[in-house]
């Protein structure tokens, strides 16, 4: 075999190996990525069971209920289109309150509720995660359910 053909063969094998490695890496990341859902997405697309996801929206007014154990809270997340009940056990962020933005990380249960492992609250009056801002703007009408 000529040196030119040998280099060409090695180059093609290297490209095939890089493509295969990229494909394996992407398929592994697909299963590990935490996807973002708004309550309206869950209502239309169904529950993503068995994997960790992020649920974002506004904490519905009057929905925060502390449980008897003193650590567990239950509240409702809404995007103006649908609602999802959430349960969280742990210490809530200082900025977590009713009628405020929240992103909960955890898993959906078969009954439609969400069990959160972590809560993220917005850090000032204007901040909203980019994923949530677009979905909230499309679902909420000014003055009706607007965040305050």
PDB file of C-alpha atoms in Angstrom:
ATOM      1  CA  UNK A   1       0.000   0.000   0.000  1.00  0.00           C
ATOM      2  CA  UNK A   2       1.297   3.461  -0.865  1.00  0.00           C
ATOM      3  CA  UNK A   3       2.011   5.977   1.888  1.00  0.00           C
ATOM      4  CA  UNK A   4      -0.688   8.284   0.482  1.00  0.00           C
ATOM      5  CA  UNK A   5      -3.361   5.566   0.791  1.00  0.00           C
ATOM      6  CA  UNK A   6      -2.099   4.617   4.244  1.00  0.00           C
ATOM      7  CA  UNK A   7      -2.519   8.230   5.503  1.00  0.00           C
ATOM      8  CA  UNK A   8      -5.979   8.470   3.931  1.00  0.00           C
ATOM      9  CA  UNK A   9      -7.079   5.236   5.609  1.00  0.00           C
ATOM     10  CA  UNK A  10      -5.788   6.368   9.000  1.00  0.00           C
ATOM     11  CA  UNK A  11      -7.485   9.758   8.595  1.00  0.00           C
ATOM     12  CA  UNK A  12     -10.837   8.132   7.789  1.00  0.00           C
ATOM     13  CA  UNK A  13     -10.506   5.759  10.748  1.00  0.00           C
ATOM     14  CA  UNK A  14      -9.727   8.704  13.045  1.00  0.00           C
ATOM     15  CA  UNK A  15     -12.823  10.584  11.809  1.00  0.00           C
ATOM     16  CA  UNK A  16     -15.000   7.500  12.343  1.00  0.00           C
ATOM     17  CA  UNK A  17     -13.621   7.086  15.887  1.00  0.00           C
ATOM     18  CA  UNK A  18     -14.308  10.753  16.719  1.00  0.00           C
ATOM     19  CA  UNK A  19     -17.849  10.468  15.328  1.00  0.00           C
ATOM     20  CA  UNK A  20     -18.517   7.307  17.340  1.00  0.00           C
ATOM     21  CA  UNK A  21     -17.185   8.852  20.544  1.00  0.00           C
ATOM     22  CA  UNK A  22     -19.317  11.972  19.994  1.00  0.00           C
ATOM     23  CA  UNK A  23     -22.425   9.839  19.456  1.00  0.00           C
ATOM     24  CA  UNK A  24     -21.805   7.879  22.661  1.00  0.00           C
ATOM     25  CA  UNK A  25     -21.211  11.070  24.663  1.00  0.00           C
ATOM     26  CA  UNK A  26     -24.414  12.687  23.397  1.00  0.00           C
ATOM     27  CA  UNK A  27     -26.515   9.623  24.147  1.00  0.00           C
ATOM     28  CA  UNK A  28     -25.105   9.484  27.694  1.00  0.00           C
ATOM     29  CA  UNK A  29     -25.801  13.205  28.277  1.00  0.00           C
ATOM     30  CA  UNK A  30     -29.357  12.855  27.013  1.00  0.00           C
ATOM     31  CA  UNK A  31     -30.215  10.630  29.978  1.00  0.00           C
ATOM     32  CA  UNK A  32     -28.448  12.846  32.541  1.00  0.00           C
ATOM     33  CA  UNK A  33     -29.672  16.312  31.497  1.00  0.00           C
ATOM     34  CA  UNK A  34     -32.162  18.021  33.794  1.00  0.00           C
ATOM     35  CA  UNK A  35     -34.931  19.271  31.523  1.00  0.00           C
ATOM     36  CA  UNK A  36     -37.033  22.337  32.316  1.00  0.00           C
ATOM     37  CA  UNK A  37     -40.837  22.142  32.424  1.00  0.00           C
ATOM     38  CA  UNK A  38     -43.550  24.668  33.189  1.00  0.00           C
ATOM     39  CA  UNK A  39     -46.861  23.373  34.591  1.00  0.00           C
ATOM     40  CA  UNK A  40     -48.530  24.029  31.227  1.00  0.00           C
ATOM     41  CA  UNK A  41     -45.945  21.816  29.494  1.00  0.00           C
ATOM     42  CA  UNK A  42     -46.769  18.975  31.853  1.00  0.00           C
ATOM     43  CA  UNK A  43     -50.498  19.370  31.176  1.00  0.00           C
ATOM     44  CA  UNK A  44     -50.015  19.186  27.389  1.00  0.00           C
ATOM     45  CA  UNK A  45     -47.062  16.795  27.014  1.00  0.00           C
ATOM     46  CA  UNK A  46     -47.644  14.459  29.968  1.00  0.00           C
ATOM     47  CA  UNK A  47     -45.519  13.538  32.951  1.00  0.00           C
ATOM     48  CA  UNK A  48     -41.795  12.852  32.484  1.00  0.00           C
ATOM     49  CA  UNK A  49     -41.623  10.003  35.011  1.00  0.00           C
ATOM     50  CA  UNK A  50     -38.436   8.393  36.292  1.00  0.00           C
ATOM     51  CA  UNK A  51     -35.939  11.179  35.625  1.00  0.00           C
ATOM     52  CA  UNK A  52     -34.810  14.357  37.303  1.00  0.00           C
ATOM     53  CA  UNK A  53     -36.297  17.539  35.857  1.00  0.00           C
ATOM     54  CA  UNK A  54     -36.759  21.193  36.745  1.00  0.00           C
ATOM     55  CA  UNK A  55     -40.227  22.608  37.294  1.00  0.00           C
ATOM     56  CA  UNK A  56     -40.498  26.374  37.078  1.00  0.00           C
ATOM     57  CA  UNK A  57     -43.236  28.918  37.626  1.00  0.00           C
ATOM     58  CA  UNK A  58     -44.773  31.104  40.293  1.00  0.00           C
ATOM     59  CA  UNK A  59     -45.691  29.980  43.803  1.00  0.00           C
ATOM     60  CA  UNK A  60     -49.454  30.349  43.963  1.00  0.00           C
ATOM     61  CA  UNK A  61     -50.713  32.780  46.622  1.00  0.00           C
ATOM     62  CA  UNK A  62     -51.964  31.088  49.790  1.00  0.00           C
ATOM     63  CA  UNK A  63     -50.632  27.687  48.757  1.00  0.00           C
ATOM     64  CA  UNK A  64     -47.612  27.273  51.065  1.00  0.00           C
ATOM     65  CA  UNK A  65     -48.483  24.810  53.838  1.00  0.00           C
ATOM     66  CA  UNK A  66     -45.965  23.698  56.481  1.00  0.00           C
ATOM     67  CA  UNK A  67     -46.312  20.108  57.633  1.00  0.00           C
ATOM     68  CA  UNK A  68     -46.265  18.908  61.259  1.00  0.00           C
ATOM     69  CA  UNK A  69     -42.634  17.716  61.044  1.00  0.00           C
ATOM     70  CA  UNK A  70     -41.501  21.353  60.659  1.00  0.00           C
ATOM     71  CA  UNK A  71     -39.262  20.576  57.684  1.00  0.00           C
ATOM     72  CA  UNK A  72     -41.657  19.558  54.922  1.00  0.00           C
ATOM     73  CA  UNK A  73     -43.674  22.108  52.965  1.00  0.00           C
ATOM     74  CA  UNK A  74     -46.304  21.731  50.272  1.00  0.00           C
ATOM     75  CA  UNK A  75     -47.117  24.431  47.742  1.00  0.00           C
ATOM     76  CA  UNK A  76     -48.510  24.880  44.247  1.00  0.00           C
ATOM     77  CA  UNK A  77     -46.512  26.056  41.214  1.00  0.00           C
ATOM     78  CA  UNK A  78     -48.421  27.767  38.421  1.00  0.00           C
ATOM     79  CA  UNK A  79     -47.644  29.354  35.074  1.00  0.00           C
ATOM     80  CA  UNK A  80     -51.090  30.882  34.595  1.00  0.00           C
ATOM     81  CA  UNK A  81     -52.138  27.953  32.431  1.00  0.00           C
ATOM     82  CA  UNK A  82     -51.887  24.947  34.777  1.00  0.00           C
ATOM     83  CA  UNK A  83     -50.814  24.088  38.321  1.00  0.00           C
ATOM     84  CA  UNK A  84     -48.632  21.368  39.870  1.00  0.00           C
ATOM     85  CA  UNK A  85     -48.570  20.464  43.597  1.00  0.00           C
ATOM     86  CA  UNK A  86     -45.023  20.311  44.984  1.00  0.00           C
ATOM     87  CA  UNK A  87     -43.619  18.729  48.161  1.00  0.00           C
ATOM     88  CA  UNK A  88     -40.205  19.749  49.502  1.00  0.00           C
ATOM     89  CA  UNK A  89     -38.369  18.583  52.628  1.00  0.00           C
ATOM     90  CA  UNK A  90     -35.527  20.794  53.719  1.00  0.00           C
ATOM     91  CA  UNK A  91     -34.583  24.386  54.323  1.00  0.00           C
ATOM     92  CA  UNK A  92     -36.176  26.784  51.862  1.00  0.00           C
ATOM     93  CA  UNK A  93     -34.221  29.688  50.357  1.00  0.00           C
ATOM     94  CA  UNK A  94     -34.661  33.034  52.123  1.00  0.00           C
ATOM     95  CA  UNK A  95     -36.370  34.538  49.055  1.00  0.00           C
ATOM     96  CA  UNK A  96     -38.894  31.704  48.723  1.00  0.00           C
ATOM     97  CA  UNK A  97     -42.397  33.131  49.218  1.00  0.00           C
ATOM     98  CA  UNK A  98     -45.881  33.191  47.718  1.00  0.00           C
ATOM     99  CA  UNK A  99     -46.408  34.969  44.363  1.00  0.00           C
ATOM    100  CA  UNK A 100     -42.680  34.670  43.673  1.00  0.00           C
ATOM    101  CA  UNK A 101     -40.733  32.792  41.018  1.00  0.00           C
ATOM    102  CA  UNK A 102     -39.342  29.354  41.833  1.00  0.00           C
ATOM    103  CA  UNK A 103     -37.487  26.559  40.081  1.00  0.00           C
ATOM    104  CA  UNK A 104     -37.824  23.176  41.792  1.00  0.00           C
ATOM    105  CA  UNK A 105     -35.461  20.324  40.937  1.00  0.00           C
ATOM    106  CA  UNK A 106     -36.786  16.814  41.488  1.00  0.00           C
ATOM    107  CA  UNK A 107     -39.090  14.147  40.039  1.00  0.00           C
ATOM    108  CA  UNK A 108     -42.730  13.828  39.061  1.00  0.00           C
ATOM    109  CA  UNK A 109     -44.844  11.201  40.768  1.00  0.00           C
ATOM    110  CA  UNK A 110     -47.437   9.036  38.947  1.00  0.00           C
ATOM    111  CA  UNK A 111     -50.271  10.991  40.639  1.00  0.00           C
ATOM    112  CA  UNK A 112     -49.096  14.247  38.977  1.00  0.00           C
ATOM    113  CA  UNK A 113     -47.419  15.753  42.025  1.00  0.00           C
ATOM    114  CA  UNK A 114     -43.774  16.812  42.124  1.00  0.00           C
ATOM    115  CA  UNK A 115     -41.259  15.909  44.850  1.00  0.00           C
ATOM    116  CA  UNK A 116     -38.471  18.497  44.938  1.00  0.00           C
ATOM    117  CA  UNK A 117     -34.914  17.818  46.098  1.00  0.00           C
ATOM    118  CA  UNK A 118     -33.823  21.446  45.705  1.00  0.00           C
ATOM    119  CA  UNK A 119     -35.542  24.838  45.450  1.00  0.00           C
ATOM    120  CA  UNK A 120     -34.153  27.866  43.665  1.00  0.00           C
ATOM    121  CA  UNK A 121     -35.820  31.243  44.315  1.00  0.00           C
ATOM    122  CA  UNK A 122     -35.390  34.370  42.245  1.00  0.00           C
ATOM    123  CA  UNK A 123     -32.819  36.798  43.595  1.00  0.00           C
ATOM    124  CA  UNK A 124     -34.479  40.151  42.935  1.00  0.00           C
ATOM    125  CA  UNK A 125     -37.770  41.584  41.703  1.00  0.00           C
ATOM    126  CA  UNK A 126     -36.882  41.511  37.989  1.00  0.00           C
ATOM    127  CA  UNK A 127     -35.001  38.225  37.697  1.00  0.00           C
ATOM    128  CA  UNK A 128     -36.583  35.225  36.034  1.00  0.00           C
ATOM    129  CA  UNK A 129     -34.778  32.274  34.435  1.00  0.00           C
ATOM    130  CA  UNK A 130     -34.726  32.693  30.622  1.00  0.00           C
ATOM    131  CA  UNK A 131     -36.616  29.427  30.057  1.00  0.00           C
ATOM    132  CA  UNK A 132     -39.372  30.485  32.423  1.00  0.00           C
ATOM    133  CA  UNK A 133     -39.602  34.090  31.187  1.00  0.00           C
ATOM    134  CA  UNK A 134     -40.605  33.055  27.681  1.00  0.00           C
ATOM    135  CA  UNK A 135     -43.178  30.523  28.870  1.00  0.00           C
ATOM    136  CA  UNK A 136     -44.617  32.851  31.507  1.00  0.00           C
ATOM    137  CA  UNK A 137     -44.952  35.750  29.053  1.00  0.00           C
ATOM    138  CA  UNK A 138     -46.858  33.541  26.631  1.00  0.00           C
ATOM    139  CA  UNK A 139     -49.250  32.194  29.296  1.00  0.00           C
ATOM    140  CA  UNK A 140     -49.937  35.134  31.594  1.00  0.00           C
ATOM    141  CA  UNK A 141     -51.993  38.201  30.795  1.00  0.00           C
ATOM    142  CA  UNK A 142     -50.941  41.576  32.267  1.00  0.00           C
ATOM    143  CA  UNK A 143     -52.655  42.368  35.551  1.00  0.00           C
ATOM    144  CA  UNK A 144     -54.384  38.993  35.911  1.00  0.00           C
ATOM    145  CA  UNK A 145     -51.693  36.635  37.281  1.00  0.00           C
ATOM    146  CA  UNK A 146     -48.666  38.833  36.867  1.00  0.00           C
ATOM    147  CA  UNK A 147     -45.877  38.475  39.429  1.00  0.00           C
ATOM    148  CA  UNK A 148     -45.650  41.282  41.931  1.00  0.00           C
TER     149      UNK A 148
END
